[in-house]
DNA sequence: TATTGTTATACTCTATAACTATA
DNA sequence: TATAGTTATAGAGTATAACAATA
């Protein structure tokens, strides 16, 4: 077969493989977080606020790849649970800084354990070095 | 700081990075495929049927990580465009084999070029060897 | 009884536009 | 004029349950 209409294959398509793997991890994490009443998206917001104190909602959205309008609903949920606060920005009254609470840190620590379990299951086929390699490659793609 | 409530970080979370990268690639591909009237999902169905002749809808769904009920709508769309046929299974009258048409192969070839462009843009930070390495690692995760 | 394809349905996710209050 | 947050809304994606035809 020497025609040029070869196209691509499932197991060589990086985009397909990335979204297939990512989708699985999100579904599994959602299932684990169900007992918390949270979803994977809430977990990433907690992770971002635990890591960076006092992000604006705009910054949160950019960091996590979430639309600003969606950030509102996520922060609403977390605030209702007492996991984050919305503090006023000292210099700009339009901006609200999202700050994680102590209770939010507790929730994040517990959710992290579940997330680690999910990752370990999904990435079980890789050893430590390969896993670090994967994370490095992904980091360079998304940055 | 020696407390145990460290949790995880955004740039070390494989699940987060995978879904972030996968989401970007899908969005970019959807944008490119818009002129075709197709979405990324349709493209993966074409890819699967181009690669494996005569898959049942059940098999298609498993291969692509799509719910059987969603496969119905995708195949409907592609059949309406003349890109696939639903052939009867020779031995099982419940089953319908999804077969790509010549016109479907043409569409797939063109869509593949767009998908390659999208991948090249998204994975531009990686050289050929690193990209192959990434695909290999992903393949082991999803298999 | 179990399975394939299908329909209906509901819920989540994503994206856009419009509004408000501020800058 | 432009930006941060918000609201409303529509479209896409995902998941479940139920049904008909067939195994």
XYZ file of C-alpha atoms (C1' of nucleotides) in Angstrom:
332
model
C 0.000 0.000 0.000
C 1.716 3.162 -1.188
C -1.095 5.683 -1.217
C -0.634 8.889 0.748
C -3.940 8.740 2.655
C -2.446 7.042 5.670
C -3.691 9.393 8.320
C -2.838 8.685 11.921
C -3.360 5.882 14.403
C -5.001 5.799 17.808
C -1.951 4.649 19.688
C 0.309 7.300 18.171
C -1.972 10.289 18.639
C -0.664 12.331 21.543
C -3.792 14.460 21.762
C -6.099 11.461 21.910
C -3.935 9.686 24.481
C -3.649 12.782 26.650
C -7.367 13.399 26.791
C -8.154 9.712 27.281
C -5.743 9.485 30.214
C -6.788 12.853 31.640
C -10.456 11.948 31.385
C -9.941 8.710 33.261
C -8.061 10.390 36.077
C -10.732 13.055 36.469
C -13.539 10.497 36.524
C -11.738 8.404 39.108
C -10.974 11.422 41.271
C -14.575 12.618 41.040
C -15.705 9.230 42.271
C -13.300 9.355 45.223
C -14.200 12.934 46.130
C -17.925 12.187 46.071
C -17.945 11.534 49.829
C -16.581 15.074 50.312
C -19.281 16.636 48.176
C -16.499 18.010 45.971
C -15.416 17.499 42.372
C -11.972 17.416 40.798
C -12.291 21.102 39.914
C -12.796 22.056 43.558
C -9.735 20.057 44.447
C -7.553 21.962 41.992
C -8.814 25.270 43.381
C -7.901 24.139 46.890
C -4.511 23.025 45.612
C -3.862 26.382 43.938
C -4.926 28.405 46.977
C -2.918 26.178 49.311
C 0.128 26.794 47.150
C -0.332 30.484 46.355
C -1.838 32.656 49.078
C -4.238 35.339 47.902
C -4.858 34.756 44.231
C -7.485 36.811 42.464
C -10.234 34.830 40.775
C -8.799 35.908 37.436
C -5.402 34.502 38.328
C -7.010 31.323 39.623
C -8.792 30.808 36.341
C -5.645 31.322 34.287
C -3.600 29.012 36.473
C -6.165 26.223 36.283
C -7.404 26.724 32.747
C -10.931 27.524 33.967
C -13.174 30.263 32.594
C -13.667 33.197 35.018
C -17.411 32.602 35.066
C -16.818 29.027 36.180
C -14.393 30.129 38.878
C -17.216 32.086 40.506
C -19.333 28.975 41.023
C -16.406 26.889 42.277
C -15.340 29.530 44.808
C -18.988 29.920 45.872
C -19.130 26.200 46.641
C -15.861 26.208 48.575
C -16.792 29.346 50.486
C -20.131 27.824 51.489
C -18.203 24.887 52.964
C -15.871 27.281 54.766
C -12.828 26.085 52.822
C -11.913 29.480 51.328
C -12.568 33.158 52.026
C -12.918 36.079 49.617
C -10.748 38.857 51.017
C -10.777 42.391 49.645
C -7.758 43.450 47.600
C -5.918 46.211 49.475
C -5.476 48.444 46.398
C -8.234 47.435 43.982
C -11.808 47.226 45.139
C -12.863 45.252 42.070
C -10.595 42.365 42.917
C -11.242 39.688 45.488
C -8.439 37.539 46.801
C -9.279 33.897 47.362
C -7.647 32.615 50.541
C -7.732 29.070 51.876
C -8.880 28.597 55.481
C -7.539 26.185 58.091
C -10.560 24.010 57.501
C -9.781 24.224 53.765
C -6.250 23.028 54.420
C -7.602 20.058 56.336
C -9.962 19.209 53.487
C -7.162 19.642 50.965
C -4.857 17.336 52.926
C -7.499 14.619 52.989
C -8.416 15.121 49.340
C -4.733 14.958 48.456
C -4.534 11.468 49.885
C -7.405 10.368 47.664
C -5.828 12.078 44.655
C -2.543 10.321 45.355
C -4.362 7.006 45.507
C -6.072 7.711 42.181
C -2.794 8.721 40.541
C -1.018 5.661 41.907
C -3.684 3.399 40.467
C -3.737 5.109 37.083
C 0.033 5.386 36.765
C 0.712 1.974 38.278
C 2.338 0.775 35.070
C 5.134 3.335 35.439
C 8.009 3.227 37.906
C 9.081 6.284 39.892
C 11.539 7.509 37.298
C 9.128 7.155 34.412
C 6.447 8.930 36.366
C 8.756 11.856 37.084
C 9.687 11.878 33.418
C 6.027 12.061 32.425
C 5.353 14.935 34.805
C 8.370 16.821 33.450
C 7.237 16.403 29.865
C 3.678 17.467 30.687
C 4.937 20.468 32.609
C 6.793 21.674 29.558
C 3.737 21.229 27.358
C 1.375 23.237 29.532
C 3.752 26.008 30.543
C 7.815 24.061 58.363
C 7.543 20.444 59.502
C 3.812 19.854 59.634
C 2.405 16.936 57.700
C -0.338 18.864 55.906
C 1.719 19.535 52.844
C -0.638 18.236 50.217
C 0.378 18.382 46.607
C 1.362 21.033 44.115
C -0.061 22.009 40.751
C 3.078 21.357 38.786
C 3.625 17.917 40.273
C 0.100 16.587 39.904
C 0.055 14.179 36.976
C -3.736 14.057 36.841
C -4.076 17.816 36.736
C -1.357 18.197 34.110
C -2.820 15.431 31.953
C -6.301 16.893 31.900
C -4.994 20.419 31.397
C -2.906 19.361 28.408
C -5.611 17.071 27.029
C -8.234 19.780 27.361
C -6.106 22.265 25.458
C -5.483 19.871 22.608
C -9.171 19.027 22.290
C -10.189 22.684 22.287
C -7.598 23.515 19.639
C -8.601 20.567 17.488
C -12.287 21.464 17.803
C -11.470 24.945 16.581
C -9.576 23.582 13.567
C -12.266 21.029 12.720
C -15.023 23.630 12.868
C -14.763 24.238 9.101
C -15.504 20.510 8.608
C -18.572 20.603 10.803
C -16.906 17.963 12.951
C -15.611 17.804 16.526
C -12.640 16.006 18.032
C -14.853 13.072 18.936
C -15.873 12.546 15.324
C -12.246 12.630 14.339
C -11.351 9.824 16.762
C -14.221 7.710 15.423
C -12.925 8.200 11.881
C -9.438 7.334 13.068
C -10.637 4.149 14.755
C -12.677 3.022 11.758
C -9.848 3.855 9.358
C -7.540 1.702 11.462
C -9.868 -1.185 12.277
C -12.350 -2.194 9.622
C -15.800 -3.208 10.827
C -15.943 -2.409 14.513
C -19.222 -2.781 16.353
C -20.464 0.337 18.103
C -19.742 -1.368 21.400
C -16.140 -1.964 20.418
C -15.824 1.600 19.167
C -16.988 2.948 22.492
C -14.558 0.814 24.466
C -11.651 1.709 22.217
C -12.334 5.432 22.468
C -13.570 5.656 26.036
C -17.006 6.828 24.905
C -20.321 5.688 26.348
C -22.349 3.473 23.959
C -25.220 5.957 23.992
C -22.854 8.706 22.846
C -21.453 6.502 20.096
C -24.909 6.352 18.534
C -25.051 10.126 18.057
C -21.494 10.345 16.733
C -22.049 7.586 14.180
C -25.374 9.194 13.215
C -23.530 12.419 12.429
C -20.809 10.707 10.414
C -23.309 8.552 8.536
C -25.340 11.631 7.622
C -22.173 13.100 6.090
C -21.525 9.850 4.230
C -18.269 9.218 6.085
C -19.265 5.852 7.573
C -21.795 3.097 6.910
C -23.591 0.780 9.347
C -23.266 -2.699 7.885
C -25.110 -5.711 9.264
C -23.043 -8.204 11.241
C -22.997 -11.515 9.330
C -23.704 -13.674 12.397
C -25.444 -11.384 14.893
C -28.410 -9.331 13.811
C -28.211 -7.110 16.915
C -24.780 -5.836 15.990
C -24.002 -3.177 13.410
C -20.507 -2.853 12.019
C -19.295 0.689 11.485
C -17.310 0.929 8.268
C -15.513 3.992 6.923
C -16.332 5.025 3.337
C -13.967 6.383 0.672
C -15.353 9.834 1.347
C -14.723 9.220 5.047
C -11.091 8.351 4.315
C -10.714 11.597 2.411
C -12.185 13.555 5.310
C -9.994 11.678 7.762
C -6.865 12.408 5.725
C -7.645 16.114 5.710
C -8.598 16.144 9.396
C -5.370 14.317 10.175
C -3.373 17.166 8.721
C -5.174 19.610 11.009
C -4.678 17.300 13.992
C -0.982 17.045 13.200
C -0.760 20.824 13.065
C -2.502 21.111 16.439
C -0.224 18.502 18.000
C 2.868 20.148 16.575
C 1.856 23.478 18.067
C 0.976 22.039 21.455
C 4.034 19.790 21.682
C 6.401 22.306 20.148
C 8.473 22.441 23.306
C 9.454 18.790 22.899
C 11.894 17.364 20.368
C 11.104 14.235 18.375
C 12.614 11.859 20.912
C 10.821 13.431 23.855
C 7.559 13.368 21.978
C 7.942 9.666 21.231
C 8.810 9.122 24.883
C 5.623 10.918 25.951
C 3.473 8.872 23.594
C 5.060 5.660 24.883
C 4.393 6.591 28.510
C 0.796 7.597 27.755
C 0.210 4.407 25.838
C 1.211 2.361 28.857
C -1.090 4.358 31.114
C -4.211 3.931 29.013
C -3.706 0.320 27.961
C -31.256 -14.174 30.971
C -27.786 -11.357 28.765
C -26.321 -8.210 25.113
C -26.563 -4.507 21.148
C -28.252 -0.593 19.820
C -31.276 3.043 20.826
C -33.935 6.834 23.207
C -34.755 9.865 26.911
C -32.980 12.358 30.478
C -30.232 14.754 33.729
C -26.072 16.582 35.266
C -21.544 18.546 34.529
C -18.489 21.258 31.767
C -17.345 24.938 28.658
C -17.953 29.275 26.407
C -20.147 33.666 25.368
C -22.429 37.770 26.109
C -24.093 41.259 29.018
C -24.168 43.678 33.333
C -22.059 46.255 37.777
C -18.648 48.362 40.083
C -14.621 49.837 39.896
C -10.050 51.432 37.624
C -12.143 52.831 27.933
C -10.693 48.749 30.170
C -10.855 45.237 33.820
C -12.726 42.002 37.890
C -16.370 39.741 39.194
C -20.955 38.187 38.392
C -25.207 36.328 36.130
C -27.705 34.064 32.596
C -27.671 30.987 29.064
C -26.652 27.725 25.507
C -24.066 23.970 23.757
C -21.077 19.986 24.381
C -19.742 16.122 27.158
C -20.893 12.349 30.365
C -23.661 8.984 32.709
C -27.789 6.300 33.822
C -31.887 3.950 33.148
C -35.203 1.790 30.315
C -36.730 -0.321 26.063
C -36.895 -3.384 21.583
C -34.726 -6.784 19.032
C -31.901 -10.522 19.223
C -28.766 -13.901 21.298
